[in-house]
PDB file of C-alpha atoms in Angstrom:
ATOM      1  CA  LYS A1330     184.470 125.004  39.236  1.00  0.00           C
ATOM      2  CA  VAL A1331     183.015 126.028  42.341  1.00  0.00           C
ATOM      3  CA  LEU A1332     179.134 126.574  42.140  1.00  0.00           C
ATOM      4  CA  ARG A1333     178.009 128.994  44.779  1.00  0.00           C
ATOM      5  CA  ASP A1334     174.960 128.401  47.000  1.00  0.00           C
ATOM      6  CA  GLN A1335     173.764 125.056  45.698  1.00  0.00           C
ATOM      7  CA  GLU A1336     170.652 123.162  46.796  1.00  0.00           C
ATOM      8  CA  VAL A1337     172.124 119.798  48.193  1.00  0.00           C
ATOM      9  CA  ASN A1338     170.148 117.446  50.741  1.00  0.00           C
ATOM     10  CA  GLY A1339     167.977 120.650  51.906  1.00  0.00           C
ATOM     11  CA  LYS A1340     170.922 122.694  52.736  1.00  0.00           C
ATOM     12  CA  THR A1341     172.601 125.402  50.837  1.00  0.00           C
ATOM     13  CA  GLN A1342     176.217 124.619  49.868  1.00  0.00           C
ATOM     14  CA  ASP A1343     179.054 125.664  48.141  1.00  0.00           C
ATOM     15  CA  VAL A1344     179.750 122.781  45.469  1.00  0.00           C
ATOM     16  CA  LEU A1345     182.674 121.645  43.865  1.00  0.00           C
ATOM     17  CA  SER A1346     181.947 120.675  40.041  1.00  0.00           C
ATOM     18  CA  CYS A1347     184.580 118.397  38.738  1.00  0.00           C
ATOM     19  CA  GLN A1348     185.558 116.778  35.478  1.00  0.00           C
ATOM     20  CA  VAL A1349     188.790 114.574  34.578  1.00  0.00           C
ATOM     21  CA  GLN A1350     189.732 113.600  31.199  1.00  0.00           C
ATOM     22  CA  VAL A1351     192.676 111.059  30.896  1.00  0.00           C
ATOM     23  CA  ASN A1352     193.930 109.305  27.955  1.00  0.00           C
ATOM     24  CA  THR A1353     193.096 105.778  29.238  1.00  0.00           C
ATOM     25  CA  ILE A1354     190.564 103.250  29.132  1.00  0.00           C
ATOM     26  CA  GLY A1355     191.433 102.002  32.370  1.00  0.00           C
ATOM     27  CA  TRP A1356     190.437 103.491  35.997  1.00  0.00           C
ATOM     28  CA  VAL A1357     191.092 106.995  37.004  1.00  0.00           C
ATOM     29  CA  GLY A1358     191.607 108.373  40.539  1.00  0.00           C
ATOM     30  CA  ILE A1359     192.055 111.880  41.763  1.00  0.00           C
ATOM     31  CA  GLY A1360     192.647 113.071  45.371  1.00  0.00           C
ATOM     32  CA  PHE A1361     192.350 116.179  47.105  1.00  0.00           C
ATOM     33  CA  ASN A1362     194.339 117.713  50.071  1.00  0.00           C
ATOM     34  CA  PRO A1363     196.603 114.707  50.978  1.00  0.00           C
ATOM     35  CA  GLU A1364     198.667 115.300  54.023  1.00  0.00           C
ATOM     36  CA  ASP A1365     201.806 114.820  51.967  1.00  0.00           C
ATOM     37  CA  ARG A1366     202.839 114.846  48.025  1.00  0.00           C
ATOM     38  CA  GLY A1367     201.215 111.379  47.817  1.00  0.00           C
ATOM     39  CA  MET A1368     197.966 109.473  48.981  1.00  0.00           C
ATOM     40  CA  LYS A1369     198.235 109.796  52.447  1.00  0.00           C
ATOM     41  CA  ARG A1370     194.790 110.805  54.296  1.00  0.00           C
ATOM     42  CA  ALA A1371     193.622 111.837  50.533  1.00  0.00           C
ATOM     43  CA  ASP A1372     189.946 112.561  50.067  1.00  0.00           C
ATOM     44  CA  MET A1373     189.726 110.568  46.853  1.00  0.00           C
ATOM     45  CA  ILE A1374     187.231 109.969  43.815  1.00  0.00           C
ATOM     46  CA  MET A1375     187.947 107.112  41.839  1.00  0.00           C
ATOM     47  CA  GLY A1376     186.132 105.943  38.537  1.00  0.00           C
ATOM     48  CA  TRP A1377     186.032 104.174  35.394  1.00  0.00           C
ATOM     49  CA  ILE A1378     183.901 102.835  32.217  1.00  0.00           C
ATOM     50  CA  SER A1379     183.056  99.241  32.022  1.00  0.00           C
ATOM     51  CA  ASN A1380     183.375  97.283  28.908  1.00  0.00           C
ATOM     52  CA  ALA A1381     179.676  97.637  28.766  1.00  0.00           C
ATOM     53  CA  GLY A1382     179.817 101.332  29.037  1.00  0.00           C
ATOM     54  CA  GLU A1383     178.393 101.527  32.771  1.00  0.00           C
ATOM     55  CA  VAL A1384     179.959 104.351  34.671  1.00  0.00           C
ATOM     56  CA  THR A1385     181.334 103.786  37.987  1.00  0.00           C
ATOM     57  CA  VAL A1386     182.402 106.818  40.000  1.00  0.00           C
ATOM     58  CA  TYR A1387     182.491 106.981  43.831  1.00  0.00           C
ATOM     59  CA  ASP A1388     184.006 108.732  46.845  1.00  0.00           C
ATOM     60  CA  ALA A1389     186.621 107.174  48.725  1.00  0.00           C
ATOM     61  CA  TRP A1390     189.565 107.746  51.454  1.00  0.00           C
ATOM     62  CA  SER A1391     193.149 106.981  51.142  1.00  0.00           C
ATOM     63  CA  GLU A1392     194.579 106.166  54.543  1.00  0.00           C
ATOM     64  CA  HIS A1393     198.023 105.316  53.084  1.00  0.00           C
ATOM     65  CA  ILE A1394     199.636 104.453  49.852  1.00  0.00           C
ATOM     66  CA  GLY A1395     197.368 101.343  48.569  1.00  0.00           C
ATOM     67  CA  ILE A1396     193.693 101.158  47.253  1.00  0.00           C
ATOM     68  CA  PRO A1397     191.586 103.697  48.311  1.00  0.00           C
ATOM     69  CA  GLN A1398     188.483 102.450  50.268  1.00  0.00           C
ATOM     70  CA  SER A1399     185.135 103.794  49.193  1.00  0.00           C
ATOM     71  CA  ASP A1400     183.821 106.212  52.246  1.00  0.00           C
ATOM     72  CA  GLU A1401     180.839 104.066  52.664  1.00  0.00           C
ATOM     73  CA  GLU A1402     182.825 100.867  53.581  1.00  0.00           C
ATOM     74  CA  LEU A1403     184.684 102.922  56.167  1.00  0.00           C
ATOM     75  CA  GLY A1404     181.328 104.158  57.662  1.00  0.00           C
ATOM     76  CA  GLY A1405     181.188 107.537  56.046  1.00  0.00           C
ATOM     77  CA  LYS A1406     179.001 109.058  53.080  1.00  0.00           C
ATOM     78  CA  ASP A1407     179.414 109.030  49.482  1.00  0.00           C
ATOM     79  CA  ASP A1408     178.710 113.037  48.832  1.00  0.00           C
ATOM     80  CA  LEU A1409     179.001 112.459  45.010  1.00  0.00           C
ATOM     81  CA  TYR A1410     175.821 113.742  42.797  1.00  0.00           C
ATOM     82  CA  GLY A1411     175.643 114.375  39.197  1.00  0.00           C
ATOM     83  CA  ILE A1412     177.687 111.518  38.163  1.00  0.00           C
ATOM     84  CA  GLU A1413     178.204 111.338  34.272  1.00  0.00           C
ATOM     85  CA  GLY A1414     180.856 109.558  32.294  1.00  0.00           C
ATOM     86  CA  PHE A1415     182.031 108.306  28.706  1.00  0.00           C
ATOM     87  CA  GLU A1416     184.762 106.767  26.743  1.00  0.00           C
ATOM     88  CA  VAL A1417     185.750 107.972  23.402  1.00  0.00           C
ATOM     89  CA  ASN A1418     188.681 107.090  21.120  1.00  0.00           C
ATOM     90  CA  GLY A1419     190.811 105.806  24.364  1.00  0.00           C
ATOM     91  CA  THR A1420     189.784 108.953  26.321  1.00  0.00           C
ATOM     92  CA  THR A1421     187.834 108.595  29.821  1.00  0.00           C
ATOM     93  CA  THR A1422     185.727 111.701  30.947  1.00  0.00           C
ATOM     94  CA  LEU A1423     184.080 111.744  34.109  1.00  0.00           C
ATOM     95  CA  ARG A1424     182.144 114.391  36.015  1.00  0.00           C
ATOM     96  CA  TRP A1425     180.611 114.644  39.427  1.00  0.00           C
ATOM     97  CA  LYS A1426     179.918 117.372  41.881  1.00  0.00           C
ATOM     98  CA  LYS A1427     180.685 117.581  45.699  1.00  0.00           C
ATOM     99  CA  PRO A1428     180.190 119.968  48.599  1.00  0.00           C
ATOM    100  CA  LEU A1429     183.363 121.772  49.202  1.00  0.00           C
ATOM    101  CA  ASP A1430     182.895 120.605  53.114  1.00  0.00           C
ATOM    102  CA  THR A1431     180.743 117.760  53.410  1.00  0.00           C
ATOM    103  CA  ALA A1432     181.739 117.145  57.353  1.00  0.00           C
ATOM    104  CA  ASP A1433     182.253 113.497  56.574  1.00  0.00           C
ATOM    105  CA  LYS A1434     185.375 112.280  58.465  1.00  0.00           C
ATOM    106  CA  TYR A1435     186.434 110.460  55.077  1.00  0.00           C
ATOM    107  CA  ASP A1436     186.505 113.872  53.008  1.00  0.00           C
ATOM    108  CA  ASN A1437     188.813 116.625  53.177  1.00  0.00           C
ATOM    109  CA  PRO A1438     187.268 120.007  53.117  1.00  0.00           C
ATOM    110  CA  VAL A1439     188.431 122.271  49.877  1.00  0.00           C
ATOM    111  CA  ASN A1440     189.472 125.697  51.319  1.00  0.00           C
ATOM    112  CA  LEU A1441     189.031 128.759  48.878  1.00  0.00           C
ATOM    113  CA  ASP A1442     191.593 130.866  50.703  1.00  0.00           C
ATOM    114  CA  ALA A1443     194.424 128.343  50.296  1.00  0.00           C
ATOM    115  CA  ASN A1444     195.979 126.228  47.863  1.00  0.00           C
ATOM    116  CA  THR A1445     194.342 122.870  47.038  1.00  0.00           C
ATOM    117  CA  LYS A1446     196.655 119.880  46.906  1.00  0.00           C
ATOM    118  CA  VAL A1447     195.623 117.161  44.277  1.00  0.00           C
ATOM    119  CA  VAL A1448     196.801 113.657  43.515  1.00  0.00           C
ATOM    120  CA  PHE A1449     196.017 111.841  40.584  1.00  0.00           C
ATOM    121  CA  ALA A1450     196.742 108.369  39.031  1.00  0.00           C
ATOM    122  CA  PHE A1451     195.304 106.083  36.385  1.00  0.00           C
ATOM    123  CA  HIS A1452     195.881 102.563  35.045  1.00  0.00           C
ATOM    124  CA  PRO A1453     196.234 102.570  31.354  1.00  0.00           C
ATOM    125  CA  SER A1454     194.545  99.467  30.476  1.00  0.00           C
ATOM    126  CA  GLU A1455     190.550  98.369  30.903  1.00  0.00           C
ATOM    127  CA  ASP A1456     190.521  96.846  34.099  1.00  0.00           C
ATOM    128  CA  ALA A1457     187.908  97.548  36.509  1.00  0.00           C
ATOM    129  CA  ALA A1458     190.187  95.951  39.308  1.00  0.00           C
ATOM    130  CA  LEU A1459     191.926  98.721  40.856  1.00  0.00           C
ATOM    131  CA  THR A1460     195.613  97.499  39.848  1.00  0.00           C
ATOM    132  CA  TYR A1461     198.841  99.481  40.583  1.00  0.00           C
ATOM    133  CA  HIS A1462     199.325 102.532  38.586  1.00  0.00           C
ATOM    134  CA  GLY A1463     202.998 102.473  38.046  1.00  0.00           C
ATOM    135  CA  GLN A1464     204.451 105.791  36.825  1.00  0.00           C
ATOM    136  CA  ALA A1465     201.172 107.008  36.020  1.00  0.00           C
ATOM    137  CA  ARG A1466     200.586 109.677  38.835  1.00  0.00           C
ATOM    138  CA  GLY A1467     201.302 112.763  39.966  1.00  0.00           C
ATOM    139  CA  PHE A1468     200.970 115.900  42.282  1.00  0.00           C
ATOM    140  CA  LEU A1469     199.851 119.617  42.028  1.00  0.00           C
ATOM    141  CA  GLU A1470     198.770 122.634  43.835  1.00  0.00           C
ATOM    142  CA  VAL A1471     196.186 124.859  42.452  1.00  0.00           C
ATOM    143  CA  ALA A1472     194.772 128.248  43.516  1.00  0.00           C
ATOM    144  CA  LEU A1473     191.004 128.555  43.636  1.00  0.00           C
ATOM    145  CA  THR A1474     190.199 131.970  42.961  1.00  0.00           C
ATOM    146  CA  GLU A1475     187.076 134.255  42.296  1.00  0.00           C
ATOM    147  CA  SER A1476     186.621 135.039  38.576  1.00  0.00           C
ATOM    148  CA  SER A1477     186.308 138.630  37.841  1.00  0.00           C
ATOM    149  CA  ASN A1478     183.486 137.899  35.469  1.00  0.00           C
ATOM    150  CA  SER A1479     181.350 135.372  37.251  1.00  0.00           C
ATOM    151  CA  SER A1480     180.102 134.772  40.948  1.00  0.00           C
ATOM    152  CA  ASN A1481     181.464 131.459  40.400  1.00  0.00           C
ATOM    153  CA  PHE A1482     184.898 129.977  41.076  1.00  0.00           C
ATOM    154  CA  THR A1483     186.800 128.409  38.333  1.00  0.00           C
ATOM    155  CA  VAL A1484     189.399 125.515  38.819  1.00  0.00           C
ATOM    156  CA  ILE A1485     192.048 124.875  36.298  1.00  0.00           C
ATOM    157  CA  ILE A1486     193.440 121.223  36.806  1.00  0.00           C
ATOM    158  CA  ILE A1487     196.041 120.196  34.027  1.00  0.00           C
ATOM    159  CA  VAL A1488     195.564 116.592  35.185  1.00  0.00           C
ATOM    160  CA  VAL A1489     194.536 115.964  31.472  1.00  0.00           C
ATOM    161  CA  CYS A1490     197.959 117.238  30.022  1.00  0.00           C
ATOM    162  CA  ILE A1491     200.101 115.767  32.669  1.00  0.00           C
ATOM    163  CA  ALA A1492     198.693 112.428  32.693  1.00  0.00           C
ATOM    164  CA  ALA A1493     198.540 112.400  28.819  1.00  0.00           C
ATOM    165  CA  LEU A1494     202.198 112.790  28.892  1.00  0.00           C
ATOM    166  CA  ILE A1495     202.795 109.887  30.973  1.00  0.00           C
ATOM    167  CA  ILE A1496     201.687 107.063  28.627  1.00  0.00           C
TER     168      ILE A1496
END
């Protein structure tokens, strides 16, 4: 969902609060507003839970098809905060927050007045190495609309259902 007027690093910003839940014990990736229906110039979020239960979630950029690089490796900033994650009965759940517009060269702003393109992929086996996902990937567009009973916006992304059907 979109949280309005949040205090982030001393500035008031609108924030995208995300949760992904995928039937996998491997890595999970989700990207926003790529140039195409794939990974080209996508603002990516990558994450997984280690065997020891350690949560890894980071802000990344995908210039083209391949392993996304962290924003920090590219000279940008990791704008994620409020990171949480857990794995239960073969299902990985990751949560994070991120400003809608970070002004980072390696982030794509989320525009509430237009559909948001979303790409996703995951790997079905427990492997922190970002290996090829095969057919476990997809694309969709979602409209962010204001809820009539709330000052917040709600985003419904059916990644969980689609991803669970791929396995």
